[in-house]
XYZ file of C-alpha atoms in Angstrom:
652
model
C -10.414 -5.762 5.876
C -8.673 -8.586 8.026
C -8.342 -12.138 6.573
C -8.163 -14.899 9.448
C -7.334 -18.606 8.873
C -8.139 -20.304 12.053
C -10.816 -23.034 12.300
C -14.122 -22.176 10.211
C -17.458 -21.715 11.717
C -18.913 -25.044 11.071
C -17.859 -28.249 9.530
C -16.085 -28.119 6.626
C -15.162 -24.288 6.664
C -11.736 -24.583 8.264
C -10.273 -24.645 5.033
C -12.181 -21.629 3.752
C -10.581 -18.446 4.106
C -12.019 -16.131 6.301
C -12.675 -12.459 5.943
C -13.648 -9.833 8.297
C -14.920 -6.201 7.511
C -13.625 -4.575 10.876
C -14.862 -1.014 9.837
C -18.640 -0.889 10.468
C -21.903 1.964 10.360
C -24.365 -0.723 11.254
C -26.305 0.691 13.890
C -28.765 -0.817 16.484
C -31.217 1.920 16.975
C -32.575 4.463 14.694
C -34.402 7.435 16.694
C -34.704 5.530 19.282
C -36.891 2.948 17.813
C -34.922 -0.921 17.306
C -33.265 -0.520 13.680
C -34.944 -3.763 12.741
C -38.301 -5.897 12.877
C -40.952 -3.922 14.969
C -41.718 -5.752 18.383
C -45.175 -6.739 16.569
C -43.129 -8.329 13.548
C -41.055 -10.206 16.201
C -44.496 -11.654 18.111
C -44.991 -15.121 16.688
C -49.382 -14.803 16.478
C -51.745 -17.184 14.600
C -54.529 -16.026 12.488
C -57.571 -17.280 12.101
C -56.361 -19.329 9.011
C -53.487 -21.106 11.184
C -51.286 -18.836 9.954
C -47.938 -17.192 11.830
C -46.226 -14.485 9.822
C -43.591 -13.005 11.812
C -39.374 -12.091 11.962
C -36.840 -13.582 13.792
C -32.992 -13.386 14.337
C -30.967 -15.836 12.272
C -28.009 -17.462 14.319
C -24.597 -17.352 12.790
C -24.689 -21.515 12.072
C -28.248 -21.047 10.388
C -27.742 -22.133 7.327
C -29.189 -18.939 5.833
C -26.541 -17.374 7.312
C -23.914 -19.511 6.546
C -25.235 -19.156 2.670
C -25.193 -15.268 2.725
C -21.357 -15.101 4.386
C -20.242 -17.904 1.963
C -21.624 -15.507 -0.938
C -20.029 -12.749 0.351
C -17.139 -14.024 1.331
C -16.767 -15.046 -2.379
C -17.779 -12.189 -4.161
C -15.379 -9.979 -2.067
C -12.602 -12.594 -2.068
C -12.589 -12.213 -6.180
C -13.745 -8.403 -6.062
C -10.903 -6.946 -4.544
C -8.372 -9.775 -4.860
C -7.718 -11.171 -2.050
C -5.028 -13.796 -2.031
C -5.405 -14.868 -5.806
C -2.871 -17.375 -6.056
C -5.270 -19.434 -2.956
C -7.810 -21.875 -4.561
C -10.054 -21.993 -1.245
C -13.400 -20.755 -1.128
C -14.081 -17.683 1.168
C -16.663 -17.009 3.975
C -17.044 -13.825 5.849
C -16.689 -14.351 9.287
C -19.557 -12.576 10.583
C -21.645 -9.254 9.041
C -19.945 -5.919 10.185
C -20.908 -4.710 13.834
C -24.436 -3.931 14.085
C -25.616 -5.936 11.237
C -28.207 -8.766 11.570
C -29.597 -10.881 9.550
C -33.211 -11.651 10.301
C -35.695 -14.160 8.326
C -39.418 -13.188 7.820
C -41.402 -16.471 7.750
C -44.920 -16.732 6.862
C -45.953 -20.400 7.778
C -48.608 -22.891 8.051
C -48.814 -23.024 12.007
C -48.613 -26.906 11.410
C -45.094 -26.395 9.057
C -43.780 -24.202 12.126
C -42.114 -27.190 14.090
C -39.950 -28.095 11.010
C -38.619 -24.601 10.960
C -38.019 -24.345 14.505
C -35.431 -27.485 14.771
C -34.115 -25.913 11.244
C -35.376 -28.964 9.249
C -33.078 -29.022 5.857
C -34.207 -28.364 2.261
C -35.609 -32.175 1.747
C -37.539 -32.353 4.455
C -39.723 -29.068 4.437
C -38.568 -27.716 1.049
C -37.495 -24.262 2.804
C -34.313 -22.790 0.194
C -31.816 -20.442 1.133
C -33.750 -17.776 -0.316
C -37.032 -18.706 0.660
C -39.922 -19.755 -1.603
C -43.025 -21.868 -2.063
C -43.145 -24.799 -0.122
C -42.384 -27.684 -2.841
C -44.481 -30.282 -0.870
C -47.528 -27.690 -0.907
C -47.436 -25.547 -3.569
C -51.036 -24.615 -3.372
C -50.367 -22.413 0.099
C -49.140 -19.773 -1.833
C -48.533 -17.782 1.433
C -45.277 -20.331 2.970
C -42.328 -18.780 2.373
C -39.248 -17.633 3.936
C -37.434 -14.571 3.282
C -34.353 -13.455 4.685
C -33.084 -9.539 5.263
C -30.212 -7.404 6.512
C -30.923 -4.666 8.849
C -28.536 -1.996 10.457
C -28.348 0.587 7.372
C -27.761 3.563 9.539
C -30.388 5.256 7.343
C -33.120 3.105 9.297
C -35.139 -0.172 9.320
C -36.751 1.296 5.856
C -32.931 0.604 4.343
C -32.919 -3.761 4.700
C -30.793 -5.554 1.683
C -32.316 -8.904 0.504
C -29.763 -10.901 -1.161
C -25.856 -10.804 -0.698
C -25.588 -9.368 -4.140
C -27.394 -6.331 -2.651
C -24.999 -5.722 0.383
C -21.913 -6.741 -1.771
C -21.423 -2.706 -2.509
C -22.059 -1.483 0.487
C -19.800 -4.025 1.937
C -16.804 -3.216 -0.526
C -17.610 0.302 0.887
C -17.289 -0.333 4.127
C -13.643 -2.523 3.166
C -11.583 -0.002 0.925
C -13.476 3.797 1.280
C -11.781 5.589 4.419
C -14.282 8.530 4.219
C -17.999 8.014 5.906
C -20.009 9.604 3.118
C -22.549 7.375 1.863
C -22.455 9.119 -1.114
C -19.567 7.799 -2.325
C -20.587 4.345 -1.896
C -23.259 3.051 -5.144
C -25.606 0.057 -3.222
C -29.000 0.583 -3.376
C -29.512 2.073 0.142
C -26.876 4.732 -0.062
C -27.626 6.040 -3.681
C -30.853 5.209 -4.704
C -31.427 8.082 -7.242
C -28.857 7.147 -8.562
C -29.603 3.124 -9.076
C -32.811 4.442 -10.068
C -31.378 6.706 -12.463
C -29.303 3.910 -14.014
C -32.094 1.455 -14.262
C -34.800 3.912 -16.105
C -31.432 4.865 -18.748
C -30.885 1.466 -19.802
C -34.366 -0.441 -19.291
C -32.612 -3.272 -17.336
C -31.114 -4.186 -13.790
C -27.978 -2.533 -11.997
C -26.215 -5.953 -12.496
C -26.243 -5.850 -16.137
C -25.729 -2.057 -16.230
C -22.573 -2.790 -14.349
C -22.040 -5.750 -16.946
C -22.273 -3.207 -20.160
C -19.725 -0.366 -18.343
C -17.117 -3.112 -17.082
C -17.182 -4.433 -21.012
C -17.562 -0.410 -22.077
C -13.841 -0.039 -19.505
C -12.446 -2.676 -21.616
C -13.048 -1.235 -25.003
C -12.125 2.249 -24.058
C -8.765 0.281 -23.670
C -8.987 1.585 -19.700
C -6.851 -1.223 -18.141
C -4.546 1.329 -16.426
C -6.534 0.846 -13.323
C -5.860 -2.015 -11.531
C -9.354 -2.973 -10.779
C -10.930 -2.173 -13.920
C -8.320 -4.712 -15.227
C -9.512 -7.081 -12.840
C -13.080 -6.431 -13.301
C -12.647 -6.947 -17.429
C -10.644 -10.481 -16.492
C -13.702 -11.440 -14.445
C -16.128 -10.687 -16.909
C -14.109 -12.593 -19.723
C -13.467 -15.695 -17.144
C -17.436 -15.585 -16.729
C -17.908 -16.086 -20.203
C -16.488 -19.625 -20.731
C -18.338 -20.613 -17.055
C -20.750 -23.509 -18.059
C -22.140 -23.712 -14.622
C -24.455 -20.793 -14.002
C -24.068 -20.437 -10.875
C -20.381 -20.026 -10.754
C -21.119 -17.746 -14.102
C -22.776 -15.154 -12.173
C -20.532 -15.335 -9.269
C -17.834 -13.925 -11.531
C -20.154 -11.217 -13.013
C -20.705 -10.251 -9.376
C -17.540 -10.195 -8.706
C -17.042 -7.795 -11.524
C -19.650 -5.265 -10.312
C -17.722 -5.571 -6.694
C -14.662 -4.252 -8.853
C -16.125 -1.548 -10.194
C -17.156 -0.668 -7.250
C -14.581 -1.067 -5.500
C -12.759 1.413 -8.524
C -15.508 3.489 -8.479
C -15.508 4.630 -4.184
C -11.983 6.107 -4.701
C -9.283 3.637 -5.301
C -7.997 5.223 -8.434
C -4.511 5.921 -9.352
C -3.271 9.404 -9.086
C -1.622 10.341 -12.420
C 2.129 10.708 -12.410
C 3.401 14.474 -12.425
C 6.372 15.039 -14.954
C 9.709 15.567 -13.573
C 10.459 19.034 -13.845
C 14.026 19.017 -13.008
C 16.858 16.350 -15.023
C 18.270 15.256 -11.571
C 14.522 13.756 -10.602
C 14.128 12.539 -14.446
C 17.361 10.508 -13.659
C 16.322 9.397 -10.195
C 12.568 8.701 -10.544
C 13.617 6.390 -14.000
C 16.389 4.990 -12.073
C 18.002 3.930 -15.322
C 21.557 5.365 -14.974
C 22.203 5.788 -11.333
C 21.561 4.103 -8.392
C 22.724 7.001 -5.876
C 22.104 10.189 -5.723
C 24.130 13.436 -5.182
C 23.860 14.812 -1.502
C 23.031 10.762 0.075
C 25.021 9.519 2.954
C 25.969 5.919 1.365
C 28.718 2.891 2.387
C 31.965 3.185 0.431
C 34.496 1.743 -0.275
C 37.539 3.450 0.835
C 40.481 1.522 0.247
C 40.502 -2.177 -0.048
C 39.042 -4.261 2.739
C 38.088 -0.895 4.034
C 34.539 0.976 4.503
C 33.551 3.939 5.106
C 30.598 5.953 5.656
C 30.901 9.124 3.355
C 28.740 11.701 0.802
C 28.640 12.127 -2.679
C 29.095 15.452 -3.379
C 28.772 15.048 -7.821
C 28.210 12.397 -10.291
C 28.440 12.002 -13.584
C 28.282 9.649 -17.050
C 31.268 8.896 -18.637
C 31.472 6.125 -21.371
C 32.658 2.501 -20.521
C 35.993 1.196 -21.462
C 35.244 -2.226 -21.685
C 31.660 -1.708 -23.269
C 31.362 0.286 -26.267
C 28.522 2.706 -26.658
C 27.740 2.155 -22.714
C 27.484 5.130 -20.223
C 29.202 3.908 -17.200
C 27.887 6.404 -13.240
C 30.904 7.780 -11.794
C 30.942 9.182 -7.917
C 32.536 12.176 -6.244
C 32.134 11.174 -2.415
C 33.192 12.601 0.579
C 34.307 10.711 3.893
C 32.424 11.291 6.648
C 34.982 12.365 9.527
C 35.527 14.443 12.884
C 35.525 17.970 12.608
C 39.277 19.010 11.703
C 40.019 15.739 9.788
C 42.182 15.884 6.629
C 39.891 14.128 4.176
C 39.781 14.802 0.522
C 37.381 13.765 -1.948
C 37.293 10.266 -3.882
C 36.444 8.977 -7.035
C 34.075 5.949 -7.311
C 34.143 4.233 -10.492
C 32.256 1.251 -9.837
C 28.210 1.021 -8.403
C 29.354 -2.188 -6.096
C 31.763 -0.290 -4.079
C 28.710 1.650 -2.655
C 26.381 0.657 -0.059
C 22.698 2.580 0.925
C 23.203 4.162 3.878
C 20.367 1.556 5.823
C 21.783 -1.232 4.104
C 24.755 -2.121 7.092
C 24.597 -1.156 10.614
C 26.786 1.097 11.617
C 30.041 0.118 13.508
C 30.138 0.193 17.157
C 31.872 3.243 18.554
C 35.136 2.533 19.947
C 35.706 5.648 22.648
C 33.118 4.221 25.214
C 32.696 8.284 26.286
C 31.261 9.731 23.086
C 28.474 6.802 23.074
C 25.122 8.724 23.138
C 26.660 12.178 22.356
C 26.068 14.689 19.362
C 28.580 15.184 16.982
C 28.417 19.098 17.931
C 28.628 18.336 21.559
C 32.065 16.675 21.180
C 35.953 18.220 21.426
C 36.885 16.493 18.473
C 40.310 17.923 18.746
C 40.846 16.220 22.141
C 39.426 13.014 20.928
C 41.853 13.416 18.347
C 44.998 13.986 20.075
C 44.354 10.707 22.563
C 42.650 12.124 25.418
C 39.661 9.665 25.592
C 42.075 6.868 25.182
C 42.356 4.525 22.235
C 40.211 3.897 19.245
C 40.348 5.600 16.016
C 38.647 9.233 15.750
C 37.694 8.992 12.277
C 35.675 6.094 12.627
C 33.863 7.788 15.716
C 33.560 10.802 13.993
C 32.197 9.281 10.724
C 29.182 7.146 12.537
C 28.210 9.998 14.964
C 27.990 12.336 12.143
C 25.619 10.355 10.184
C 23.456 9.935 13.050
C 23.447 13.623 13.496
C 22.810 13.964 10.079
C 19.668 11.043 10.593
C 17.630 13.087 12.130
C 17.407 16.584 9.772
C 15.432 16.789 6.838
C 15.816 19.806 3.898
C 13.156 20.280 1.485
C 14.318 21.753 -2.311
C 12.558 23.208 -5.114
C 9.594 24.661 -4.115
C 6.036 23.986 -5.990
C 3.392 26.996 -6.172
C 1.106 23.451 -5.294
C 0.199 19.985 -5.234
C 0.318 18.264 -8.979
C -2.781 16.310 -7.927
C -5.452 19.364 -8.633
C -7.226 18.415 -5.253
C -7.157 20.636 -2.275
C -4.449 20.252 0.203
C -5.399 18.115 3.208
C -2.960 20.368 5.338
C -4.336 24.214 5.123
C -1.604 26.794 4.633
C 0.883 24.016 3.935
C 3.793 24.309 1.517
C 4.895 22.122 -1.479
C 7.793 21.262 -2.591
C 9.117 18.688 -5.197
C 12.087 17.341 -3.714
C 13.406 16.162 0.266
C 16.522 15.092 1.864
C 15.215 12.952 4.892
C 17.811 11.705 7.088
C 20.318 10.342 4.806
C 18.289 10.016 1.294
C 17.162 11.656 -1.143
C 13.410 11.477 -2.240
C 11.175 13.532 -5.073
C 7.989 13.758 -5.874
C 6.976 10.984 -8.381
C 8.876 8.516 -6.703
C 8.629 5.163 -4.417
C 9.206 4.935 -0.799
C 8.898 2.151 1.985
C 6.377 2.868 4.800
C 6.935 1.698 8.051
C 4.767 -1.853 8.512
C 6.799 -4.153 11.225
C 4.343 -7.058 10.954
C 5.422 -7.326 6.856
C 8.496 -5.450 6.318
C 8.813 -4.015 2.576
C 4.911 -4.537 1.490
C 3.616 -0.715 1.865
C 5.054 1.409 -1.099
C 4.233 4.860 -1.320
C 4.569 6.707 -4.509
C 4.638 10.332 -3.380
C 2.522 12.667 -5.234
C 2.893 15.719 -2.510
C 5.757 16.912 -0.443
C 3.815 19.325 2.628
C 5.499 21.279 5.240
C 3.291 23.162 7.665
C 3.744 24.731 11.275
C 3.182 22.210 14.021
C 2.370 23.224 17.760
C 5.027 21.822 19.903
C 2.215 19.620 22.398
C 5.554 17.214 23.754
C 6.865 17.576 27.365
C 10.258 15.880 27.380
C 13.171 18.102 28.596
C 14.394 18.746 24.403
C 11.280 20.673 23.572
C 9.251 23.391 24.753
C 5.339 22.835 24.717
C 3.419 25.732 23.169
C 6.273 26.604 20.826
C 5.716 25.990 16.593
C 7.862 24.148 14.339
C 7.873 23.147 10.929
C 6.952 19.706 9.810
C 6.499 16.946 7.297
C 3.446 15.145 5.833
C 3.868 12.935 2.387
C 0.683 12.666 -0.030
C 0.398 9.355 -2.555
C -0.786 6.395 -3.338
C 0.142 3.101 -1.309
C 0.826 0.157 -3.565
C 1.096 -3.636 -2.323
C 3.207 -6.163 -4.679
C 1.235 -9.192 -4.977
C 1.733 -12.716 -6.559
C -0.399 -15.176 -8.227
C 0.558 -18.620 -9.462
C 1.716 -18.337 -13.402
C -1.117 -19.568 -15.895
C -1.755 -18.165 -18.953
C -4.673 -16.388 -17.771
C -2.708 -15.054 -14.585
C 0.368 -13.967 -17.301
C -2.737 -12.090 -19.288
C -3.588 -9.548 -16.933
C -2.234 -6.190 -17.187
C 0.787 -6.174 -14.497
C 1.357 -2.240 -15.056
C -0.464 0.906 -15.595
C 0.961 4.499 -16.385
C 0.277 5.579 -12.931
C 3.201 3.824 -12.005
C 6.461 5.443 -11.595
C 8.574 3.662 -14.182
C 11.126 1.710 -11.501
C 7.907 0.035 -10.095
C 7.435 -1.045 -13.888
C 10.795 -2.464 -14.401
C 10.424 -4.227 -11.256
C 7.129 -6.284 -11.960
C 8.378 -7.094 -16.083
C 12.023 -8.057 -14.713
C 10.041 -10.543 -12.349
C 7.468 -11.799 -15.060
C 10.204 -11.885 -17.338
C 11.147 -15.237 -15.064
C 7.885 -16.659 -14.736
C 8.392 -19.453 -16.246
C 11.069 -20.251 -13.911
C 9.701 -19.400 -10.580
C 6.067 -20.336 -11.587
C 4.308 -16.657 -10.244
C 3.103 -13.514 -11.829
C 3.514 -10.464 -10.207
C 1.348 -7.235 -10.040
C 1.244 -3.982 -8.330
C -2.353 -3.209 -6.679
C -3.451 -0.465 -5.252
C -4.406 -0.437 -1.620
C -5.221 3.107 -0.603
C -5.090 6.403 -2.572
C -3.983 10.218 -1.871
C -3.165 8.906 1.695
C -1.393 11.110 4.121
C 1.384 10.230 6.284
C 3.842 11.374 8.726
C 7.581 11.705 8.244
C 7.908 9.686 10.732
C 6.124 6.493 8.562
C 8.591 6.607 6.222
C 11.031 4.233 6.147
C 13.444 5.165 3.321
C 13.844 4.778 -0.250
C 12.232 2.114 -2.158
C 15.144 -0.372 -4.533
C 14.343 -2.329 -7.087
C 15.363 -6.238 -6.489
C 18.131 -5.518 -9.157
C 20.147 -3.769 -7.013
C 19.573 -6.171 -4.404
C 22.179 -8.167 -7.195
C 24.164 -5.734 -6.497
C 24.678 -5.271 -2.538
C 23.351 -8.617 -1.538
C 23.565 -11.516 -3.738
C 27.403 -11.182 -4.670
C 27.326 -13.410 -1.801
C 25.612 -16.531 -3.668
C 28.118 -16.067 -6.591
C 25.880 -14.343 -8.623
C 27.374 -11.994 -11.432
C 26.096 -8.270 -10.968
C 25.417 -8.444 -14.521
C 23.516 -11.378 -14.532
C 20.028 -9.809 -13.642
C 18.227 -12.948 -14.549
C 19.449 -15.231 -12.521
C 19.635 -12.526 -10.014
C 15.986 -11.943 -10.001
C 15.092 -15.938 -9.720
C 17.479 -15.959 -6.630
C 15.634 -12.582 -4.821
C 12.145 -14.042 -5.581
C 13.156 -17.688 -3.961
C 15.827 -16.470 -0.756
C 15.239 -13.145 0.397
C 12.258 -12.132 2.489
C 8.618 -10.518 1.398
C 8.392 -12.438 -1.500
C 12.568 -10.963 -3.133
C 11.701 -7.054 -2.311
C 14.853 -5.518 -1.478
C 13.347 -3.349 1.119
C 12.643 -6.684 3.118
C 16.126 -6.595 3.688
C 16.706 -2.757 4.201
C 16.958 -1.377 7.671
C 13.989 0.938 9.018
C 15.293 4.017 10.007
C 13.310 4.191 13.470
C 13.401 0.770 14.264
C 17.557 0.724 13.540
C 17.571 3.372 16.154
C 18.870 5.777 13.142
C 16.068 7.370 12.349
C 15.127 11.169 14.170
C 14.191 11.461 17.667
C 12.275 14.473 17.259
C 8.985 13.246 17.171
C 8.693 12.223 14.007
C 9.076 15.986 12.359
C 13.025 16.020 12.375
C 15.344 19.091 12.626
C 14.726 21.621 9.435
C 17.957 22.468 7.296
C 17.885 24.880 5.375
C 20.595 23.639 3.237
C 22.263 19.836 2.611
C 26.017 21.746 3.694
C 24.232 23.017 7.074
C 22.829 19.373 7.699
C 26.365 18.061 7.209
C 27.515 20.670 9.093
C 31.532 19.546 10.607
C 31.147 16.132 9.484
C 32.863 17.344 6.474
C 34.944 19.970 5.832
C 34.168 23.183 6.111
C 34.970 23.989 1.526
C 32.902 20.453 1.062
C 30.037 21.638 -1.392
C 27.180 19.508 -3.444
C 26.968 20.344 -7.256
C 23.814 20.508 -8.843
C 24.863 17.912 -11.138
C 22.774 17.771 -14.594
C 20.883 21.175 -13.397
C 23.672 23.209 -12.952
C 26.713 24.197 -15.397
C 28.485 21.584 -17.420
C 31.790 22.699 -15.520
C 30.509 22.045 -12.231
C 29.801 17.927 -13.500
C 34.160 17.687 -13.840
C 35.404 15.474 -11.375
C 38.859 16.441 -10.105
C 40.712 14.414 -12.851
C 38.989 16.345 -15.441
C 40.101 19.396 -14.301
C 37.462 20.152 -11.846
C 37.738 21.312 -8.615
C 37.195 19.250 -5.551
């Protein structure tokens, strides 16, 4: 669904927002007969009583019209959410493609010049939804009926009111499959309508009224639009104005509907391993062991390098607190004499994507592979001055960019549904590039027009064999390689202006990977401050995407505190006023990824199509970057020994 906001259809709509369905199964034909009025229906004739009953096409300025897309736009404005913090009333732009809205008129032949020049309600007593005439109520035959037609199930399949279309509409908005059985309105599932109607002795409406009360009860408010559904339903309640009372009840069906045709959270899997229970809580470290990360070196100096073990060790200047500690590598050219170094503090490190990389200072090795380089030439002068470490360090991690390693392999997908990829393999954990990502866990997809608003929480980690179909001189059509397709849910964050109502609504549910939590209570936590509530909705669920899509790892605004905002004076332990400061300055609304680069976009990211080159181990993707003893503990998976840092006793 598109929203627009340029001038409205008619005077005094400009300021309406406007919504378009772009997706669309209207059809025009049917069998090859017109998938509307018959040609007869459309002949204007007069009976022998002076009578004309016939159909005709309503313009998009009719005021029939205009009534219908205001309704609509309404009830799908508040059904799925759309810009919540805007006051404006909504209007649908026009009905999806293929959808027209015709009016069946049966008329005195006298009345028919007054509906011609569409004569308003006062002068011929015609209402939006047709009617008796008021000024003649003994011709019981003058009325005026509108319809919808372009059901692709045929002419048969019309809706009469916008109430009727609303869930087909919804359908046609959030559902990405083209089975009308998953869609409720009374065209596509009338068995079942019928069904629900016969069980309860009363209309679909009120059916829908009794479950959306039943979801609230049942204590169901994990799912974001059940939630919303149950706060429509109690807003409705303290409506005096009927109309506006059943707008919000019809909004609340929409909901449900809208929850009901597949936008349902997948349920978290449980973190098999202790590494992914201490990355996917993100409580105690911020890094992770095998990431390519910003250090620094010495003072005033910083390096690209890659931690190699981690560990807890309690504070010294606060008692009873567990304080991360780093192992990191430098990054070099192949031969260098690096040695490991200890990190003690989170704010010497840096994510990999959050700097550019610096330039490279021998002009020859610009555009070259780290593996296609004499290092040892470089080294000893021959391609003139600059420093070799530097060179070696940035063209390594660009090497490095553009392989991914899958770990831990899964006998299959948590989710219980069939794999979309046949034959494909699943594992639980990924090294893409320079990160680290697991199954259960956030990640930014790649949306230029608004940086930082698609989050993925991964629920599937596929690799499959891909046909090489590519002509350029670094691959050879025909051939098969492995590649990589995520599975999960796509969140959006939005943001409502704080009332007490607004601060009422469930922000969380526990499909939500517990970061994403702490994110939306550490921002309400500040409402009062920054006058908005923030909430998590979902946009699309068990989508698929490419490796390609993904930009990197998803960071809470707290750590924004700690890379970004040093720079306004903020304390890194201050996560209050660091919070009010990321939801006011930085872009997207405070998310950190806003601010992240995108691996393609940064130029870092793979050139292989999308599918990367397959390690099978995080020491072969490092390859000579490092040196050739550097290994990568398992760190709280592996023996306690192995977690000793080199001034513990352990070995480097």
């Amino acid at each position: 669904m598109a929203e627009q906001t340029g001038p409205g259809p008619g005077q005094g709509l400009s300021q309406m927002r406007q919504l378009l369905v772009k997706k669309s199964d209207g059809v025009k034909e049917v069998n090859g007969r017109l998938n509307g009025p018959t040609t007869e229906q459309l002949t204007r004739k007069t009976d022998a009583n002076r009578q004309q009953d016939f159909y005709r096409v309503l313009p998009p300025m009719h005021e029939t019209s205009l009534i219908w897309r205001h309704q609509l736009g309404m009830l799908l404005k508040l059904s799925l959410n759309v810009c919540p913090e805007e006051e404006n009333p909504a209007i649908l732009v026009a009905f999806p493609r293929n959808y027209i809205l015709y009016e069946h008129v049966v008329k005195d032949e006298d009345e028919l010049t007054d509906i011609v020049v569409g004569a308003n309600e006062e002068e011929n007593g015609e209402g939006s939804g047709g009617g008796p005439n008021d000024r003649n109520e003994t011709r019981e035959m003058s009325r005026s009926d509108a319809y919808l037609y372009g059901h692709p199930y045929g002419p048969e399949y019309r809706y009469s009111s916008p109430l009727d279309f609303l869930p087909h509409l919804i359908w046609l908005s959030q559902n990405r499959s083209d089975d009308h059985d998953t869609c409720s309105c009374k065209m596509c599932s009338p068995e079942e309508i019928e069904d629900v109607i016969k069980e309860e002795g009363g209309s679909v409406e009120m059916m829908a009224h009794v479950r959306a009360h039943e979801e609230l009860l049942s204590q169901r408010l994990d799912d974001t639009q059940v939630a919303h559904a149950a706060k429509l339903m109690l807003q409705a309640k303290g409506v005096e104005d009927a109309d506006m009372r059943n707008l919000y009840r019809a909004a609340a069906v929409g909901a449900l509907t809208a929850y009901r045709t597949g936008l349902i959270p997948t349920p978290l899997p449980s973190a098999s391993l202790m590494e992914q229970r201490l990355d996917t809580e993100g409580s105690r470290f911020i890094y992770r062991i095998g990431e390519v990360i910003w250090f620094a070196k010495m003072p005033g100096l910083v390096w690209i390098g890659v931690i190699i073990n981690r560990q807890l060790r309690p504070s010294s200047v606060a008692a009873g607190k567990l304080n991360p500690r780093y192992l990191i590598m430098p990054l070099s050219y192949k031969g260098a004499p690096e040695k490991p170094r200890i990190v003690d503090n989170e704010e010497q490190i840096r994510p990999w994507l959050g700097y550019e990389a610096h330039p490279i200072q021998h002009r020859a090795l610009v555009g070259k592979d780290f593996h296609e380089i004499n290092w040892a030439e470089v080294a000893a002068g021959k391609f003139g001055p600059g420093d070799p470490g530097v060179d070696g360090s940035v063209i390594g991690a660009s090497t490095v960019e553009k392989t991914y390693t899958v770990i831990h392999p899964l006998p299959s997908s948590h989710t219980g549904q069939p794999s979309p990829i046949p034959g494909a393999t699943f594992w639980n954990g990924i090294f893409v590039g320079a990160e680290k990502f697991w199954v259960g866990e956030p990640v930014r997809l790649l949306n230029p027009a608004f940086p930082g608003k698609d989050v993925m929480v991964i629920h599937a980690i596929m690799e499959y064999p891909e046909t090489i179909t590519t002509t350029d001189a670094s691959s050879n059509p025909g051939e098969t390689k492995m590649a990589i397709k995520f599975q999960g849910d796509i969140y959006n964050m939005i943001s409502r202006a704080y009332t007490t109502e607004a601060a009422a609504i469930p922000s969380t549910h526990p499909s939500l990977p517990p970061r994403m939590t702490t994110e939306i209570n550490e921002r309400n936590a500040v409402r009062g401050i920054t006058r908005l509530v923030f909430q998590w909705t979902l946009v699309r669920s068990l989508a698929t995407v490419e490796l390609g899509a993904v930009n990197g790892r998803w960071y809470e605004s707290r750590i924004a505190i700690l890379y970004r905002l040093l720079q306004a004076n903020i304390s890194s332990e201050n996560v209050h006023d660091g919070i009010v400061y990321a939801i006011r300055t930085m872009p997207a609304g405070g998310t950190v990824a806003a601010g992240l680069n995108n691996r393609k976009l940064a130029g870092k990211g793979n050139q292989e199509g999308g599918s990367g080159l397959r390690k099978m181990t995080r020491e072969e993707a490092m390859g000579e970057t490092v040196p050739p003893e550097t290994w990568f503990r398992k760190g709280f998976d592996g023996p306690e020994g192995e977690r000793l840092f080199p001034d513990e006793g352990g070995v480097d």
